[in-house]
Tab-separated table of N, CA and C in Angstrom:
chain	number	residue	atom	x	y	z
M	1	MET	N	55.913	-36.122	32.717
M	1	MET	CA	56.491	-34.871	32.277
M	1	MET	C	57.526	-34.421	33.309
M	2	LYS	N	58.671	-34.020	32.812
M	2	LYS	CA	59.742	-33.587	33.705
M	2	LYS	C	59.433	-32.208	34.284
M	3	THR	N	60.047	-31.914	35.425
M	3	THR	CA	59.801	-30.656	36.129
M	3	THR	C	60.129	-29.450	35.263
M	4	LYS	N	61.234	-29.500	34.544
M	4	LYS	CA	61.639	-28.375	33.694
M	4	LYS	C	60.600	-28.115	32.602
M	5	GLN	N	60.115	-29.181	31.992
M	5	GLN	CA	59.113	-29.057	30.931
M	5	GLN	C	57.789	-28.550	31.500
M	6	LEU	N	57.406	-29.052	32.660
M	6	LEU	CA	56.178	-28.602	33.311
M	6	LEU	C	56.261	-27.117	33.653
M	7	THR	N	57.426	-26.681	34.092
M	7	THR	CA	57.632	-25.271	34.419
M	7	THR	C	57.497	-24.404	33.174
M	8	LYS	N	58.105	-24.830	32.066
M	8	LYS	CA	57.995	-24.079	30.809
M	8	LYS	C	56.543	-23.991	30.352
M	9	LEU	N	55.848	-25.121	30.431
M	9	LEU	CA	54.456	-25.174	30.001
M	9	LEU	C	53.570	-24.301	30.889
M	10	SER	N	53.822	-24.329	32.180
M	10	SER	CA	53.064	-23.498	33.122
M	10	SER	C	53.298	-22.021	32.845
M	11	LEU	N	54.531	-21.670	32.546
M	11	LEU	CA	54.866	-20.284	32.232
M	11	LEU	C	54.164	-19.840	30.950
M	12	LEU	N	54.180	-20.684	29.937
M	12	LEU	CA	53.490	-20.355	28.686
M	12	LEU	C	51.986	-20.206	28.900
M	13	THR	N	51.410	-21.076	29.724
M	13	THR	CA	49.983	-20.982	30.029
M	13	THR	C	49.678	-19.670	30.735
M	14	ALA	N	50.517	-19.290	31.681
M	14	ALA	CA	50.331	-18.028	32.407
M	14	ALA	C	50.452	-16.830	31.467
M	15	ILE	N	51.398	-16.880	30.541
M	15	ILE	CA	51.548	-15.789	29.574
M	15	ILE	C	50.322	-15.712	28.673
M	16	ALA	N	49.857	-16.867	28.190
M	16	ALA	CA	48.670	-16.895	27.332
M	16	ALA	C	47.452	-16.342	28.071
M	17	LEU	N	47.279	-16.734	29.324
M	17	LEU	CA	46.155	-16.213	30.118
M	17	LEU	C	46.289	-14.716	30.348
M	18	SER	N	47.487	-14.255	30.587
M	18	SER	CA	47.715	-12.821	30.782
M	18	SER	C	47.355	-12.048	29.517
M	19	LEU	N	47.774	-12.559	28.373
M	19	LEU	CA	47.425	-11.914	27.104
M	19	LEU	C	45.917	-11.917	26.882
M	20	PHE	N	45.266	-13.017	27.246
M	20	PHE	CA	43.813	-13.124	27.130
M	20	PHE	C	43.124	-12.064	27.986
M	21	VAL	N	43.556	-11.922	29.233
M	21	VAL	CA	42.955	-10.950	30.158
M	21	VAL	C	43.207	-9.523	29.674
M	22	VAL	N	44.413	-9.250	29.206
M	22	VAL	CA	44.718	-7.913	28.675
M	22	VAL	C	43.815	-7.610	27.484
M	23	GLU	N	43.671	-8.574	26.590
M	23	GLU	CA	42.830	-8.359	25.408
M	23	GLU	C	41.364	-8.138	25.778
M	24	MET	N	40.906	-8.789	26.839
M	24	MET	CA	39.522	-8.578	27.304
M	24	MET	C	39.291	-7.126	27.702
M	25	ARG	N	40.326	-6.474	28.188
M	25	ARG	CA	40.220	-5.098	28.684
M	25	ARG	C	40.320	-4.055	27.573
M	26	ILE	N	40.784	-4.462	26.410
M	26	ILE	CA	40.920	-3.542	25.282
M	26	ILE	C	39.584	-3.492	24.537
M	27	PRO	N	39.020	-2.288	24.341
M	27	PRO	CA	37.762	-2.197	23.589
M	27	PRO	C	37.944	-2.721	22.161
M	28	ASN	N	36.967	-3.471	21.700
M	28	ASN	CA	37.012	-4.038	20.358
M	28	ASN	C	36.674	-2.942	19.339
M	29	PRO	N	37.615	-2.562	18.475
M	29	PRO	CA	37.364	-1.452	17.547
M	29	PRO	C	36.312	-1.757	16.480
M	30	VAL	N	36.123	-3.023	16.127
M	30	VAL	CA	35.156	-3.365	15.084
M	30	VAL	C	33.790	-3.720	15.652
M	31	ASN	N	33.718	-4.072	16.904
M	31	ASN	CA	32.466	-4.373	17.605
M	31	ASN	C	31.590	-5.392	16.866
M	32	ILE	N	32.232	-6.411	16.335
M	32	ILE	CA	31.518	-7.510	15.689
M	32	ILE	C	31.714	-8.740	16.562
M	33	PRO	N	30.621	-9.394	16.978
M	33	PRO	CA	30.750	-10.563	17.856
M	33	PRO	C	31.666	-11.632	17.251
M	34	GLY	N	32.561	-12.135	18.075
M	34	GLY	CA	33.466	-13.196	17.649
M	34	GLY	C	34.738	-12.714	16.984
M	35	VAL	N	34.817	-11.415	16.703
M	35	VAL	CA	36.000	-10.868	16.040
M	35	VAL	C	36.927	-10.265	17.086
M	36	LYS	N	38.121	-10.832	17.173
M	36	LYS	CA	39.146	-10.287	18.063
M	36	LYS	C	40.508	-10.740	17.568
M	37	LEU	N	41.538	-10.097	18.064
M	37	LEU	CA	42.890	-10.404	17.605
M	37	LEU	C	43.360	-11.779	18.083
M	38	GLY	N	43.031	-12.146	19.299
M	38	GLY	CA	43.439	-13.455	19.814
M	38	GLY	C	44.899	-13.495	20.210
M	39	LEU	N	45.303	-12.538	21.019
M	39	LEU	CA	46.708	-12.432	21.426
M	39	LEU	C	47.242	-13.708	22.071
M	40	ALA	N	46.398	-14.405	22.823
M	40	ALA	CA	46.840	-15.639	23.486
M	40	ALA	C	47.251	-16.709	22.476
M	41	ASN	N	46.751	-16.582	21.253
M	41	ASN	CA	47.087	-17.569	20.225
M	41	ASN	C	48.537	-17.469	19.763
M	42	ILE	N	49.184	-16.351	20.058
M	42	ILE	CA	50.619	-16.240	19.777
M	42	ILE	C	51.346	-17.377	20.496
M	43	ILE	N	50.957	-17.599	21.731
M	43	ILE	CA	51.588	-18.641	22.546
M	43	ILE	C	51.214	-20.026	22.028
M	44	THR	N	49.962	-20.195	21.614
M	44	THR	CA	49.516	-21.488	21.090
M	44	THR	C	50.299	-21.861	19.837
M	45	VAL	N	50.430	-20.912	18.918
M	45	VAL	CA	51.157	-21.172	17.669
M	45	VAL	C	52.611	-21.537	17.969
M	46	TYR	N	53.222	-20.794	18.850
M	46	TYR	CA	54.599	-21.085	19.261
M	46	TYR	C	54.687	-22.502	19.845
M	47	ALA	N	53.755	-22.830	20.736
M	47	ALA	CA	53.780	-24.126	21.425
M	47	ALA	C	53.598	-25.294	20.458
M	48	VAL	N	52.745	-25.125	19.450
M	48	VAL	CA	52.513	-26.205	18.480
M	48	VAL	C	53.824	-26.618	17.814
M	49	TYR	N	54.677	-25.655	17.542
M	49	TYR	CA	55.934	-25.953	16.859
M	49	TYR	C	57.075	-26.325	17.798
M	50	CYS	N	56.939	-26.024	19.085
M	50	CYS	CA	58.078	-26.209	19.997
M	50	CYS	C	57.830	-27.218	21.126
M	51	PHE	N	56.613	-27.757	21.219
M	51	PHE	CA	56.288	-28.707	22.283
M	51	PHE	C	55.577	-29.922	21.704
M	52	LYS	N	55.445	-30.964	22.502
M	52	LYS	CA	54.749	-32.184	22.095
M	52	LYS	C	53.242	-31.931	22.069
M	53	LYS	N	52.535	-32.731	21.258
M	53	LYS	CA	51.084	-32.571	21.110
M	53	LYS	C	50.356	-32.589	22.448
M	54	GLY	N	50.636	-33.582	23.266
M	54	GLY	CA	49.953	-33.708	24.558
M	54	GLY	C	50.176	-32.498	25.445
M	55	GLU	N	51.380	-31.955	25.400
M	55	GLU	CA	51.697	-30.778	26.208
M	55	GLU	C	50.923	-29.557	25.727
M	56	VAL	N	50.828	-29.414	24.408
M	56	VAL	CA	50.085	-28.283	23.841
M	56	VAL	C	48.601	-28.410	24.174
M	57	ILE	N	48.062	-29.616	24.057
M	57	ILE	CA	46.646	-29.837	24.379
M	57	ILE	C	46.377	-29.509	25.842
M	58	LEU	N	47.263	-29.918	26.731
M	58	LEU	CA	47.123	-29.603	28.155
M	58	LEU	C	47.158	-28.093	28.384
M	59	MET	N	48.094	-27.414	27.742
M	59	MET	CA	48.217	-25.964	27.900
M	59	MET	C	46.964	-25.242	27.393
M	60	VAL	N	46.505	-25.618	26.205
M	60	VAL	CA	45.343	-24.957	25.613
M	60	VAL	C	44.080	-25.245	26.421
M	61	THR	N	43.913	-26.476	26.876
M	61	THR	CA	42.744	-26.820	27.694
M	61	THR	C	42.727	-26.003	28.982
M	62	THR	N	43.866	-25.893	29.622
M	62	THR	CA	43.969	-25.089	30.847
M	62	THR	C	43.642	-23.632	30.556
M	63	LYS	N	44.181	-23.121	29.442
M	63	LYS	CA	43.926	-21.734	29.041
M	63	LYS	C	42.435	-21.498	28.799
M	64	VAL	N	41.785	-22.422	28.110
M	64	VAL	CA	40.362	-22.273	27.795
M	64	VAL	C	39.517	-22.282	29.067
M	65	ILE	N	39.766	-23.241	29.944
M	65	ILE	CA	38.974	-23.347	31.180
M	65	ILE	C	39.181	-22.123	32.064
M	66	LEU	N	40.432	-21.776	32.322
M	66	LEU	CA	40.703	-20.620	33.182
M	66	LEU	C	40.269	-19.314	32.522
M	67	GLY	N	40.436	-19.206	31.210
M	67	GLY	CA	39.991	-18.010	30.491
M	67	GLY	C	38.493	-17.811	30.600
M	68	SER	N	37.726	-18.896	30.506
M	68	SER	CA	36.267	-18.803	30.656
M	68	SER	C	35.884	-18.382	32.066
M	69	ILE	N	36.606	-18.892	33.046
M	69	ILE	CA	36.344	-18.505	34.438
M	69	ILE	C	36.704	-17.038	34.648
M	70	PHE	N	37.873	-16.627	34.151
M	70	PHE	CA	38.317	-15.239	34.322
M	70	PHE	C	37.376	-14.254	33.640
M	71	SER	N	36.843	-14.638	32.478
M	71	SER	CA	35.956	-13.729	31.743
M	71	SER	C	34.547	-13.713	32.322
M	72	GLY	N	34.213	-14.744	33.110
M	72	GLY	CA	32.868	-14.820	33.678
M	72	GLY	C	31.826	-15.266	32.664
M	73	GLN	N	32.278	-15.750	31.527
M	73	GLN	CA	31.367	-16.198	30.474
M	73	GLN	C	31.561	-17.697	30.251
M	74	LEU	N	30.960	-18.476	31.137
M	74	LEU	CA	31.182	-19.922	31.082
M	74	LEU	C	30.612	-20.564	29.822
M	75	ILE	N	29.598	-19.934	29.200
M	75	ILE	CA	29.059	-20.488	27.958
M	75	ILE	C	30.105	-20.419	26.847
M	76	SER	N	31.024	-19.465	26.956
M	76	SER	CA	32.056	-19.317	25.921
M	76	SER	C	32.995	-20.514	25.878
M	77	ILE	N	33.017	-21.293	26.931
M	77	ILE	CA	33.908	-22.459	26.968
M	77	ILE	C	33.563	-23.447	25.847
M	78	ILE	N	32.288	-23.553	25.512
M	78	ILE	CA	31.865	-24.476	24.454
M	78	ILE	C	32.438	-24.030	23.110
M	79	TYR	N	32.311	-22.738	22.820
M	79	TYR	CA	32.835	-22.203	21.564
M	79	TYR	C	34.359	-22.294	21.525
M	80	SER	N	34.981	-21.993	22.653
M	80	SER	CA	36.445	-22.036	22.728
M	80	SER	C	36.976	-23.450	22.549
M	81	ILE	N	36.346	-24.401	23.208
M	81	ILE	CA	36.799	-25.794	23.090
M	81	ILE	C	36.659	-26.283	21.652
M	82	MET	N	35.501	-26.030	21.054
M	82	MET	CA	35.268	-26.487	19.684
M	82	MET	C	36.245	-25.801	18.721
M	83	GLY	N	36.413	-24.495	18.884
M	83	GLY	CA	37.355	-23.763	18.034
M	83	GLY	C	38.774	-24.267	18.195
M	84	ASN	N	39.172	-24.518	19.427
M	84	ASN	CA	40.537	-24.978	19.688
M	84	ASN	C	40.770	-26.411	19.229
M	85	ILE	N	39.760	-27.258	19.306
M	85	ILE	CA	39.892	-28.627	18.786
M	85	ILE	C	40.188	-28.574	17.290
M	86	PHE	N	39.394	-27.790	16.568
M	86	PHE	CA	39.594	-27.667	15.125
M	86	PHE	C	40.946	-27.024	14.813
M	87	CYS	N	41.264	-25.967	15.541
M	87	CYS	CA	42.515	-25.241	15.330
M	87	CYS	C	43.728	-26.142	15.553
M	88	LEU	N	43.754	-26.819	16.688
M	88	LEU	CA	44.904	-27.675	17.002
M	88	LEU	C	45.018	-28.845	16.031
M	89	ALA	N	43.884	-29.452	15.687
M	89	ALA	CA	43.922	-30.568	14.735
M	89	ALA	C	44.529	-30.105	13.413
M	90	GLY	N	44.062	-28.967	12.933
M	90	GLY	CA	44.588	-28.429	11.683
M	90	GLY	C	46.056	-28.063	11.770
M	91	MET	N	46.432	-27.406	12.851
M	91	MET	CA	47.825	-26.969	12.989
M	91	MET	C	48.779	-28.143	13.192
M	92	PHE	N	48.335	-29.176	13.909
M	92	PHE	CA	49.192	-30.356	14.077
M	92	PHE	C	49.417	-31.051	12.731
M	93	LEU	N	48.373	-31.100	11.895
M	93	LEU	CA	48.536	-31.687	10.561
M	93	LEU	C	49.471	-30.835	9.700
M	94	LEU	N	49.276	-29.530	9.750
M	94	LEU	CA	50.072	-28.616	8.928
M	94	LEU	C	51.519	-28.497	9.394
M	95	LYS	N	51.754	-28.796	10.651
M	95	LYS	CA	53.115	-28.714	11.194
M	95	LYS	C	54.071	-29.592	10.392
M	96	ASN	N	53.566	-30.695	9.879
M	96	ASN	CA	54.390	-31.611	9.086
M	96	ASN	C	54.591	-31.120	7.651
M	97	ILE	N	53.771	-30.161	7.229
M	97	ILE	CA	53.832	-29.652	5.857
M	97	ILE	C	54.482	-28.270	5.805
M	98	ILE	N	54.103	-27.420	6.751
M	98	ILE	CA	54.590	-26.036	6.778
M	98	ILE	C	55.769	-25.946	7.744
M	99	PRO	N	56.942	-25.584	7.237
M	99	PRO	CA	58.112	-25.495	8.121
M	99	PRO	C	57.996	-24.325	9.101
M	100	ILE	N	58.797	-24.379	10.138
M	100	ILE	CA	58.750	-23.375	11.200
M	100	ILE	C	59.054	-21.971	10.665
M	101	ASN	N	59.771	-21.880	9.546
M	101	ASN	CA	60.056	-20.573	8.941
M	101	ASN	C	58.798	-19.899	8.399
M	102	TYR	N	57.746	-20.676	8.209
M	102	TYR	CA	56.468	-20.146	7.721
M	102	TYR	C	55.370	-20.370	8.757
M	103	LEU	N	55.748	-20.259	9.990
M	103	LEU	CA	54.830	-20.458	11.110
M	103	LEU	C	53.601	-19.557	10.992
M	104	TRP	N	53.784	-18.344	10.469
M	104	TRP	CA	52.680	-17.398	10.307
M	104	TRP	C	51.593	-17.971	9.403
M	105	LEU	N	51.980	-18.758	8.408
M	105	LEU	CA	51.005	-19.365	7.506
M	105	LEU	C	50.181	-20.416	8.251
M	106	SER	N	50.841	-21.185	9.077
M	106	SER	CA	50.145	-22.163	9.913
M	106	SER	C	49.157	-21.464	10.846
M	107	SER	N	49.533	-20.292	11.338
M	107	SER	CA	48.663	-19.518	12.221
M	107	SER	C	47.393	-19.063	11.498
M	108	ILE	N	47.536	-18.664	10.241
M	108	ILE	CA	46.364	-18.255	9.456
M	108	ILE	C	45.413	-19.437	9.302
M	109	PHE	N	45.961	-20.595	8.940
M	109	PHE	CA	45.118	-21.785	8.808
M	109	PHE	C	44.494	-22.170	10.149
M	110	GLY	N	45.260	-22.032	11.228
M	110	GLY	CA	44.718	-22.302	12.560
M	110	GLY	C	43.532	-21.410	12.870
M	111	ALA	N	43.627	-20.133	12.495
M	111	ALA	CA	42.523	-19.192	12.718
M	111	ALA	C	41.295	-19.595	11.900
M	112	ILE	N	41.524	-20.024	10.671
M	112	ILE	CA	40.415	-20.470	9.819
M	112	ILE	C	39.728	-21.686	10.448
M	113	PHE	N	40.517	-22.670	10.858
M	113	PHE	CA	39.946	-23.866	11.493
M	113	PHE	C	39.206	-23.501	12.782
M	114	HIS	N	39.768	-22.567	13.541
M	114	HIS	CA	39.149	-22.127	14.796
M	114	HIS	C	37.771	-21.523	14.518
M	115	ASN	N	37.690	-20.665	13.503
M	115	ASN	CA	36.414	-20.045	13.146
M	115	ASN	C	35.387	-21.076	12.691
M	116	ILE	N	35.827	-22.048	11.935
M	116	ILE	CA	34.918	-23.106	11.485
M	116	ILE	C	34.390	-23.883	12.690
M	117	GLY	N	35.261	-24.205	13.634
M	117	GLY	CA	34.838	-24.911	14.845
M	117	GLY	C	33.849	-24.111	15.669
M	118	GLN	N	34.084	-22.806	15.797
M	118	GLN	CA	33.173	-21.960	16.568
M	118	GLN	C	31.806	-21.855	15.903
M	119	ILE	N	31.782	-21.678	14.597
M	119	ILE	CA	30.499	-21.597	13.885
M	119	ILE	C	29.754	-22.919	13.998
M	120	LEU	N	30.471	-24.019	13.883
M	120	LEU	CA	29.841	-25.333	14.035
M	120	LEU	C	29.226	-25.473	15.426
M	121	ALA	N	29.941	-25.028	16.454
M	121	ALA	CA	29.403	-25.064	17.820
M	121	ALA	C	28.148	-24.209	17.921
M	122	ALA	N	28.168	-23.033	17.316
M	122	ALA	CA	27.004	-22.138	17.359
M	122	ALA	C	25.808	-22.755	16.640
M	123	VAL	N	26.054	-23.377	15.494
M	123	VAL	CA	24.972	-24.026	14.740
M	123	VAL	C	24.372	-25.165	15.555
M	124	ILE	N	25.216	-25.960	16.191
M	124	ILE	CA	24.733	-27.083	17.005
M	124	ILE	C	23.954	-26.581	18.219
M	125	LEU	N	24.495	-25.580	18.908
M	125	LEU	CA	23.834	-25.072	20.120
M	125	LEU	C	22.507	-24.389	19.832
M	126	THR	N	22.463	-23.618	18.747
M	126	THR	CA	21.249	-22.843	18.451
M	126	THR	C	20.304	-23.563	17.497
M	127	GLN	N	20.777	-24.658	16.918
M	127	GLN	CA	19.999	-25.382	15.908
M	127	GLN	C	19.610	-24.453	14.756
M	128	SER	N	20.528	-23.556	14.403
M	128	SER	CA	20.273	-22.571	13.357
M	128	SER	C	21.379	-22.617	12.302
M	129	PRO	N	21.174	-23.405	11.240
M	129	PRO	CA	22.179	-23.492	10.176
M	129	PRO	C	22.439	-22.152	9.479
M	130	ALA	N	21.523	-21.209	9.626
M	130	ALA	CA	21.694	-19.892	8.999
M	130	ALA	C	22.932	-19.167	9.528
M	131	LEU	N	23.422	-19.572	10.688
M	131	LEU	CA	24.620	-18.935	11.247
M	131	LEU	C	25.854	-19.140	10.370
M	132	ILE	N	25.792	-20.117	9.488
M	132	ILE	CA	26.915	-20.368	8.583
M	132	ILE	C	27.171	-19.146	7.696
M	133	THR	N	26.138	-18.350	7.450
M	133	THR	CA	26.314	-17.147	6.625
M	133	THR	C	27.243	-16.129	7.293
M	134	TYR	N	27.453	-16.262	8.582
M	134	TYR	CA	28.352	-15.381	9.332
M	134	TYR	C	29.815	-15.788	9.151
M	135	LEU	N	30.023	-16.992	8.656
M	135	LEU	CA	31.377	-17.533	8.523
M	135	LEU	C	32.308	-16.680	7.654
M	136	PRO	N	31.867	-16.160	6.507
M	136	PRO	CA	32.795	-15.337	5.708
M	136	PRO	C	33.372	-14.138	6.470
M	137	PHE	N	32.559	-13.478	7.296
M	137	PHE	CA	33.052	-12.350	8.095
M	137	PHE	C	34.118	-12.822	9.086
M	138	LEU	N	33.834	-13.954	9.723
M	138	LEU	CA	34.801	-14.496	10.675
M	138	LEU	C	36.084	-14.946	9.982
M	139	LEU	N	35.952	-15.520	8.805
M	139	LEU	CA	37.135	-16.007	8.095
M	139	LEU	C	38.052	-14.858	7.672
M	140	ILE	N	37.466	-13.764	7.215
M	140	ILE	CA	38.276	-12.604	6.824
M	140	ILE	C	39.016	-12.051	8.035
M	141	SER	N	38.273	-11.833	9.113
M	141	SER	CA	38.919	-11.300	10.323
M	141	SER	C	39.892	-12.322	10.908
M	142	GLY	N	39.542	-13.603	10.813
M	142	GLY	CA	40.411	-14.663	11.320
M	142	GLY	C	41.732	-14.732	10.566
M	143	CYS	N	41.678	-14.550	9.254
M	143	CYS	CA	42.918	-14.556	8.462
M	143	CYS	C	43.819	-13.392	8.855
M	144	LEU	N	43.224	-12.220	9.045
M	144	LEU	CA	44.016	-11.054	9.458
M	144	LEU	C	44.604	-11.255	10.854
M	145	ALA	N	43.768	-11.740	11.768
M	145	ALA	CA	44.242	-11.987	13.136
M	145	ALA	C	45.301	-13.087	13.143
M	146	GLY	N	45.068	-14.142	12.373
M	146	GLY	CA	46.032	-15.238	12.282
M	146	GLY	C	47.373	-14.776	11.734
M	147	LEU	N	47.328	-13.865	10.767
M	147	LEU	CA	48.570	-13.313	10.225
M	147	LEU	C	49.319	-12.523	11.299
M	148	CYS	N	48.596	-11.668	12.019
M	148	CYS	CA	49.231	-10.850	13.076
M	148	CYS	C	49.828	-11.722	14.183
M	149	THR	N	49.033	-12.658	14.689
M	149	THR	CA	49.534	-13.502	15.779
M	149	THR	C	50.637	-14.434	15.281
M	150	GLY	N	50.513	-14.890	14.044
M	150	GLY	CA	51.536	-15.758	13.472
M	150	GLY	C	52.865	-15.047	13.282
M	151	LEU	N	52.811	-13.791	12.837
M	151	LEU	CA	54.049	-13.022	12.690
M	151	LEU	C	54.701	-12.776	14.047
M	152	CYS	N	53.880	-12.504	15.057
M	152	CYS	CA	54.425	-12.338	16.421
M	152	CYS	C	55.091	-13.630	16.895
M	153	ALA	N	54.423	-14.757	16.675
M	153	ALA	CA	54.992	-16.052	17.068
M	153	ALA	C	56.277	-16.327	16.289
M	154	GLN	N	56.289	-15.943	15.014
M	154	GLN	CA	57.477	-16.127	14.177
M	154	GLN	C	58.661	-15.350	14.747
M	155	ILE	N	58.413	-14.123	15.170
M	155	ILE	CA	59.463	-13.287	15.768
M	155	ILE	C	59.974	-13.918	17.065
M	156	ILE	N	59.048	-14.423	17.875
M	156	ILE	CA	59.434	-15.061	19.145
M	156	ILE	C	60.327	-16.272	18.890
M	157	VAL	N	59.929	-17.116	17.954
M	157	VAL	CA	60.724	-18.307	17.635
M	157	VAL	C	62.114	-17.900	17.150
M	158	LYS	N	62.171	-16.901	16.286
M	158	LYS	CA	63.463	-16.442	15.756
M	158	LYS	C	64.354	-15.907	16.878
M	159	ARG	N	63.783	-15.089	17.754
M	159	ARG	CA	64.565	-14.506	18.851
M	159	ARG	C	65.023	-15.574	19.839
M	160	LEU	N	64.136	-16.498	20.158
M	160	LEU	CA	64.511	-17.550	21.104
M	160	LEU	C	65.589	-18.460	20.525
M	161	SER	N	65.509	-18.732	19.228
M	161	SER	CA	66.540	-19.587	18.620
M	161	SER	C	67.875	-18.845	18.549
M	162	GLN	N	67.850	-17.529	18.350
M	162	GLN	CA	69.090	-16.741	18.364
M	162	GLN	C	69.696	-16.729	19.763
M	163	ASN	N	68.846	-16.583	20.775
M	163	ASN	CA	69.324	-16.578	22.162
M	163	ASN	C	69.890	-17.934	22.561
M	164	ALA	N	69.328	-18.994	22.021
M	164	ALA	CA	69.803	-20.338	22.355
M	164	ALA	C	71.205	-20.580	21.788
M	165	LYS	N	71.518	-19.903	20.688
M	165	LYS	CA	72.826	-20.076	20.048
M	165	LYS	C	73.931	-19.308	20.766
M	166	THR	N	73.544	-18.244	21.489
M	166	THR	CA	74.574	-17.428	22.157
M	166	THR	C	74.818	-17.866	23.569
């Protein structure tokens, strides 16, 4: 990886971590476990469309590990890794189908895949298939969060492409 690319990736990782830490400090208005906006995912969605797969995986892995350390909840790393594996796999597949102009749609699907991965991790860890009944709540909130973060990522891509032209 070239120095310029590594610098961009490091900056994106730092921004994603900063958004993660800021979001940790904001009280959750719905107070439902697992439901949050996922501000750091704005950066992930942007990166999926603007960077190579390996670079995005490196950025997300770094974000997950450092985010778990920063939050002090090391058990959350299992849920985050599983959710992100599903999310990235889905978004990388959809990247070839959904054009960058509809990045927000890819973000919604990414949120859905992320929720499925997290529930699967919870079922495996707790050996409780009944947790699947929680999935509809997560999917509804995930679609809303995915739409919000996807629209933010869409705006970023549009602004950056306009700046690149000038």
